[in-house]
PDB file of C-alpha atoms in Angstrom:
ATOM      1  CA  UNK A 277      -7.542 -16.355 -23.953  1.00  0.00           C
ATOM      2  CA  UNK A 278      -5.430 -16.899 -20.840  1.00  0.00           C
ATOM      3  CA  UNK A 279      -4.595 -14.049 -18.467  1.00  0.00           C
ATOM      4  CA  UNK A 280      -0.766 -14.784 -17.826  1.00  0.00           C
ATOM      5  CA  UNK A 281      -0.588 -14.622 -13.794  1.00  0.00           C
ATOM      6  CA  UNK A 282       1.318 -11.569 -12.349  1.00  0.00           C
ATOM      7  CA  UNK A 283       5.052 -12.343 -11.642  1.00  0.00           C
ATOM      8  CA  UNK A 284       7.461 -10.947  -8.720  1.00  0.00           C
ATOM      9  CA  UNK A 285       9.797  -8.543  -9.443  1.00  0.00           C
ATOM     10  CA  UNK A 286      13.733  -9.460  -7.769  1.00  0.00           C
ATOM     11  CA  UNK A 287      13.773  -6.998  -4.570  1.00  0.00           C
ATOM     12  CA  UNK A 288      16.909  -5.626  -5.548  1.00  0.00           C
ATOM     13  CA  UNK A 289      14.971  -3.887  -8.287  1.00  0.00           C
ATOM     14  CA  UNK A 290      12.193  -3.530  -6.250  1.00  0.00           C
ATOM     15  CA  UNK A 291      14.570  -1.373  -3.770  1.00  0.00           C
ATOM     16  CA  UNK A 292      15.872   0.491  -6.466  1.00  0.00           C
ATOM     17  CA  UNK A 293      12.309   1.408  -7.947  1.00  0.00           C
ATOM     18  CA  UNK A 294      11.100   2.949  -4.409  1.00  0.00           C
ATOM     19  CA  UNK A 295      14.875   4.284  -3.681  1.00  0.00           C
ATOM     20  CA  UNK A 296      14.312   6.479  -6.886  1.00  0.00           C
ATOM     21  CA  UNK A 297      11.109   7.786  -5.272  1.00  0.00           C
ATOM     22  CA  UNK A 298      11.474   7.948  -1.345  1.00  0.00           C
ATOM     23  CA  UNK A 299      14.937   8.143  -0.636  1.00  0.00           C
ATOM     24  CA  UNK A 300      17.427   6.642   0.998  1.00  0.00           C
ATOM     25  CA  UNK A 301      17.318   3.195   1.937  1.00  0.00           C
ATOM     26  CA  UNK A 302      21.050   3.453   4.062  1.00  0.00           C
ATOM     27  CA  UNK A 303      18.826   5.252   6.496  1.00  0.00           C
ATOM     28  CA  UNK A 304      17.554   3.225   9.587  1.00  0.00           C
ATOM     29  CA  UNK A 305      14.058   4.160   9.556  1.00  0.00           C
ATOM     30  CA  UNK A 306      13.996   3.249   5.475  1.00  0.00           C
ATOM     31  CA  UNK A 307      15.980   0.187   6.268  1.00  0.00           C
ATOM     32  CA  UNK A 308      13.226  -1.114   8.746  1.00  0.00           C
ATOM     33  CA  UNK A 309       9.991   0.571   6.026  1.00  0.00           C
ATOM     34  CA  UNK A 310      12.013  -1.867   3.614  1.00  0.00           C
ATOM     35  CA  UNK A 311      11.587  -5.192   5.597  1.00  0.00           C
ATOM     36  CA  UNK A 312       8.468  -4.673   6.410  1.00  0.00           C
ATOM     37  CA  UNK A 313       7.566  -3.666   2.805  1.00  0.00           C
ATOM     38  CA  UNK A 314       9.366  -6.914   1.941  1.00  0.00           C
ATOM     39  CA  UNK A 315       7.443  -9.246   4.343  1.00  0.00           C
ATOM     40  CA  UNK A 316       4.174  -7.817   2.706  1.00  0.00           C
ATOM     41  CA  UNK A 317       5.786  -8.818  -0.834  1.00  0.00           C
ATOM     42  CA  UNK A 318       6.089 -12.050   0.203  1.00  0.00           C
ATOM     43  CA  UNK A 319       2.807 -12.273   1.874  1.00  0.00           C
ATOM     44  CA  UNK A 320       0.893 -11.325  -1.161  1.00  0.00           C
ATOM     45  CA  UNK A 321      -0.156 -13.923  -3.160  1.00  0.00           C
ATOM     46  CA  UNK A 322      -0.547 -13.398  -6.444  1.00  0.00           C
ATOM     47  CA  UNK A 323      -4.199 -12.207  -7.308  1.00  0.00           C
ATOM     48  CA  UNK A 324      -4.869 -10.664  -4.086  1.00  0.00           C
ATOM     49  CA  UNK A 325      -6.596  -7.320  -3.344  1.00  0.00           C
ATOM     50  CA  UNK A 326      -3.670  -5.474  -1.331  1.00  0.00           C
ATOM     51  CA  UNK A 327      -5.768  -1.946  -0.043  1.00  0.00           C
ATOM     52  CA  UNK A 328      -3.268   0.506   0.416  1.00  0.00           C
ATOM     53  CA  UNK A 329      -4.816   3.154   2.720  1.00  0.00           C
ATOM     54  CA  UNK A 330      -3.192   5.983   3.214  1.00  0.00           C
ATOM     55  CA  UNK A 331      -1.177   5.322  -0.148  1.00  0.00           C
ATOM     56  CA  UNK A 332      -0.353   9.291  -1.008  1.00  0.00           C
ATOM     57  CA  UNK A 333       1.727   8.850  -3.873  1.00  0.00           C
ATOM     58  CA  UNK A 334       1.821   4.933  -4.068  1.00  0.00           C
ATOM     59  CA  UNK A 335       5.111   4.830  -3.264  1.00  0.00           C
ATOM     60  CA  UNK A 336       5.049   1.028  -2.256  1.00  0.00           C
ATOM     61  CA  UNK A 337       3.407  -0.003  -5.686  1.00  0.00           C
ATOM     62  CA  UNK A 338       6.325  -1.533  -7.006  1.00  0.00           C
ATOM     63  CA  UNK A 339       6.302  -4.098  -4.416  1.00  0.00           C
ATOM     64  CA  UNK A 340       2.824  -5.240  -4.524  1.00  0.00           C
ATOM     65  CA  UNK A 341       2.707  -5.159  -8.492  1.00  0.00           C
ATOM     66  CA  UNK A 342       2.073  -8.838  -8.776  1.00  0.00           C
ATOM     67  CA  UNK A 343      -1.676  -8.179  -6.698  1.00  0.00           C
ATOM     68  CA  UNK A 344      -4.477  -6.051  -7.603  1.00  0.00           C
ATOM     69  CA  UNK A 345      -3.439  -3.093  -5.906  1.00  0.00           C
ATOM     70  CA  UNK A 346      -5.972  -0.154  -4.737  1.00  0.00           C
ATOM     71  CA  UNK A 347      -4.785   3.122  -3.621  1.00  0.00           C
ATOM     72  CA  UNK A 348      -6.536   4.774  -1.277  1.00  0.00           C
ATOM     73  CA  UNK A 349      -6.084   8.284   0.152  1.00  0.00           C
ATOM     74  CA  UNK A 350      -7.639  11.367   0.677  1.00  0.00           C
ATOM     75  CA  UNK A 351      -8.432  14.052  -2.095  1.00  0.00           C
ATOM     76  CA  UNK A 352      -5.552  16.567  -1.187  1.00  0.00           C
ATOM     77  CA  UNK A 353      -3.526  14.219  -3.252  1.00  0.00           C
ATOM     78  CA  UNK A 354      -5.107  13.460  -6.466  1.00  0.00           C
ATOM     79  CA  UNK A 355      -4.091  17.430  -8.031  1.00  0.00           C
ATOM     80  CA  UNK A 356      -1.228  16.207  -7.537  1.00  0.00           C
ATOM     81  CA  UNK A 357      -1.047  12.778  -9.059  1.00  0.00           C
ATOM     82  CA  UNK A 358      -2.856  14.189 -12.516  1.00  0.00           C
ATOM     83  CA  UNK A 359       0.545  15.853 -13.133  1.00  0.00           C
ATOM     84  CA  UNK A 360       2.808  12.215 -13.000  1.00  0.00           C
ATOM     85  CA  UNK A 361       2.805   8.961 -12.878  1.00  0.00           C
ATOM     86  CA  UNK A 362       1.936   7.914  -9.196  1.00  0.00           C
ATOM     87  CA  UNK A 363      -1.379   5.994  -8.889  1.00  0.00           C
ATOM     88  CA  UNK A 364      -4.749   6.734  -6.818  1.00  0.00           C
ATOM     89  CA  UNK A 365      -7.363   5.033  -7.398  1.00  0.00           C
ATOM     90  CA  UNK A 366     -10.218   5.829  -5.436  1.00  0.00           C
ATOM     91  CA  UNK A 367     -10.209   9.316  -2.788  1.00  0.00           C
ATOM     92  CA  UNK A 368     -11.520   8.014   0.703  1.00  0.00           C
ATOM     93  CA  UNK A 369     -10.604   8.473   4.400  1.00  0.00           C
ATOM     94  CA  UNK A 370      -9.146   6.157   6.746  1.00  0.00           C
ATOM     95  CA  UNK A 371     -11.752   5.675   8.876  1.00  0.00           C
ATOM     96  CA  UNK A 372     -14.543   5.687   6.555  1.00  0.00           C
ATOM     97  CA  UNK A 373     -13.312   2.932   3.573  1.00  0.00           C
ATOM     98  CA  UNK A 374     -15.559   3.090   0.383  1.00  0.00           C
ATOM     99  CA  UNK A 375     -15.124  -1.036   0.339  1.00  0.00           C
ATOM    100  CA  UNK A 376     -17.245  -3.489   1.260  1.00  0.00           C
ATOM    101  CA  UNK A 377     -16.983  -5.386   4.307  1.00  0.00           C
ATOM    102  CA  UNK A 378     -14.577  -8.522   3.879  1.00  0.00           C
ATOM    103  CA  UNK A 379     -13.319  -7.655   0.580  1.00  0.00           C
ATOM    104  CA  UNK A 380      -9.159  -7.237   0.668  1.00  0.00           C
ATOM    105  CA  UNK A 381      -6.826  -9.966   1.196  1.00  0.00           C
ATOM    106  CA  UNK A 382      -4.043  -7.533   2.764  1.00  0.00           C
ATOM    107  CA  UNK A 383      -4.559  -3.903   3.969  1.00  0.00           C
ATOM    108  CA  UNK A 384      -1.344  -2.122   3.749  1.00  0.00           C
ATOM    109  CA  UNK A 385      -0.782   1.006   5.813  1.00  0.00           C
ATOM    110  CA  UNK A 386       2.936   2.722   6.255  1.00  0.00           C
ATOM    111  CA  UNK A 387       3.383   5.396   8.869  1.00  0.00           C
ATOM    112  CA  UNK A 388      -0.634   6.208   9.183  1.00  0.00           C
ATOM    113  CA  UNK A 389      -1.389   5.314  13.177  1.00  0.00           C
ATOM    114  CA  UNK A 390       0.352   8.057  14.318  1.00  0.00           C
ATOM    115  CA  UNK A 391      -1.106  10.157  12.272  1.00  0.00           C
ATOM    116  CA  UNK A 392      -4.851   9.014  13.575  1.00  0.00           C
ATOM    117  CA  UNK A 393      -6.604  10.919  15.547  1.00  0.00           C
ATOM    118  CA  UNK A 394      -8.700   7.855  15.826  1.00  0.00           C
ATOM    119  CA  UNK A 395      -6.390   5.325  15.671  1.00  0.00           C
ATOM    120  CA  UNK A 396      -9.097   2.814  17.722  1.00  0.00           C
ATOM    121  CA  UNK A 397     -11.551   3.834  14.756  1.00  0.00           C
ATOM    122  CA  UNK A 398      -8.982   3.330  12.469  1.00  0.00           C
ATOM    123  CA  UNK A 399      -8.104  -0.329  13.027  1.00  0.00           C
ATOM    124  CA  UNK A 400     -11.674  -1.188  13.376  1.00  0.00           C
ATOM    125  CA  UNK A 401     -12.106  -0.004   9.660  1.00  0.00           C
ATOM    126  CA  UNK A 402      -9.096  -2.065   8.606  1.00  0.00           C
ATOM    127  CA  UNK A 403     -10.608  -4.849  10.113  1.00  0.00           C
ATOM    128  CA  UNK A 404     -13.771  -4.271   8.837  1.00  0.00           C
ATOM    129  CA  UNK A 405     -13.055  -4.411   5.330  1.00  0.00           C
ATOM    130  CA  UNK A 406     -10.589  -7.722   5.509  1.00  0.00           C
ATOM    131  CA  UNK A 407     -11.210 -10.504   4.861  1.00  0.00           C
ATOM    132  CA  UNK A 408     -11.808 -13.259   7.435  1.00  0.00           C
ATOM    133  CA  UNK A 409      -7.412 -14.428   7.486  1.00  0.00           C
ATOM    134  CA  UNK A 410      -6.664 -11.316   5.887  1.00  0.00           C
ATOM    135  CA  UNK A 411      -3.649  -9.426   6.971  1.00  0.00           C
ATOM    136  CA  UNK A 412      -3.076  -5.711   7.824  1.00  0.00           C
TER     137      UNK A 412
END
């Protein structure tokens, strides 16, 4: 049996599905989170790991559902996710990825280098665990 390929969702509804769960996208800072997040879209193939590090409550799912998605963060989160819906997959730091080297197509990572008190470390890790082409 064939495995029907993953289609796009419109980003209208995309917008509206992250909208419900962020906030505000009249703001300037979620206007600009929102064209990145829909360059990423459109980079993602179908098929393609997309790593989200740093995911906290997936937020950003919606736009990547047409990839195998992975979200990553650290454990202070997953109490938290066992009482809804939101999605984490594996518990793991930034700088130390439980992935194998060369293994995600696209590493997705929204308002975590300022956070880093590595951020040096941090990029080498993304880097690490792409693929050779692979985007971050």
């Amino acid at each position: 049996m064939k495995t029907p390929t993953p289609t796009r969702r419109p980003l209208h509804e995309l917008m509206a599905l992250v909208d419900r769960k962020v906030g505000d996208f009249e703001s300037v800072e979620m206007q600009g989170r929102f064209d990145f997040l829909k360059q990423a879209h459109d980079f993602a193939n179908p098929g393609d790991l997309v790593v989200d590090v740093g995911a906290g409550r997936s937020w950003y799912h919606p736009f990547f559902e047409h990839t195998r998605y992975l979200a990553i963060d650290r454990r202070m989160y997953s109490e938290k996710l066992k009482e809804g819906t939101d999605i984490l997959d594996v518990e793991g730091d930034a700088l130390h990825v439980p992935l194998k080297a060369g293994v995600t197509d696209m590493m997705l990572s929204v308002s975590m280098l300022e956070h880093m008190s590595e951020p040096l470390e941090y990029l080498r890790e993304a880097f690490r665990i792409l693929k050779p082409g692979g985007r971050l």
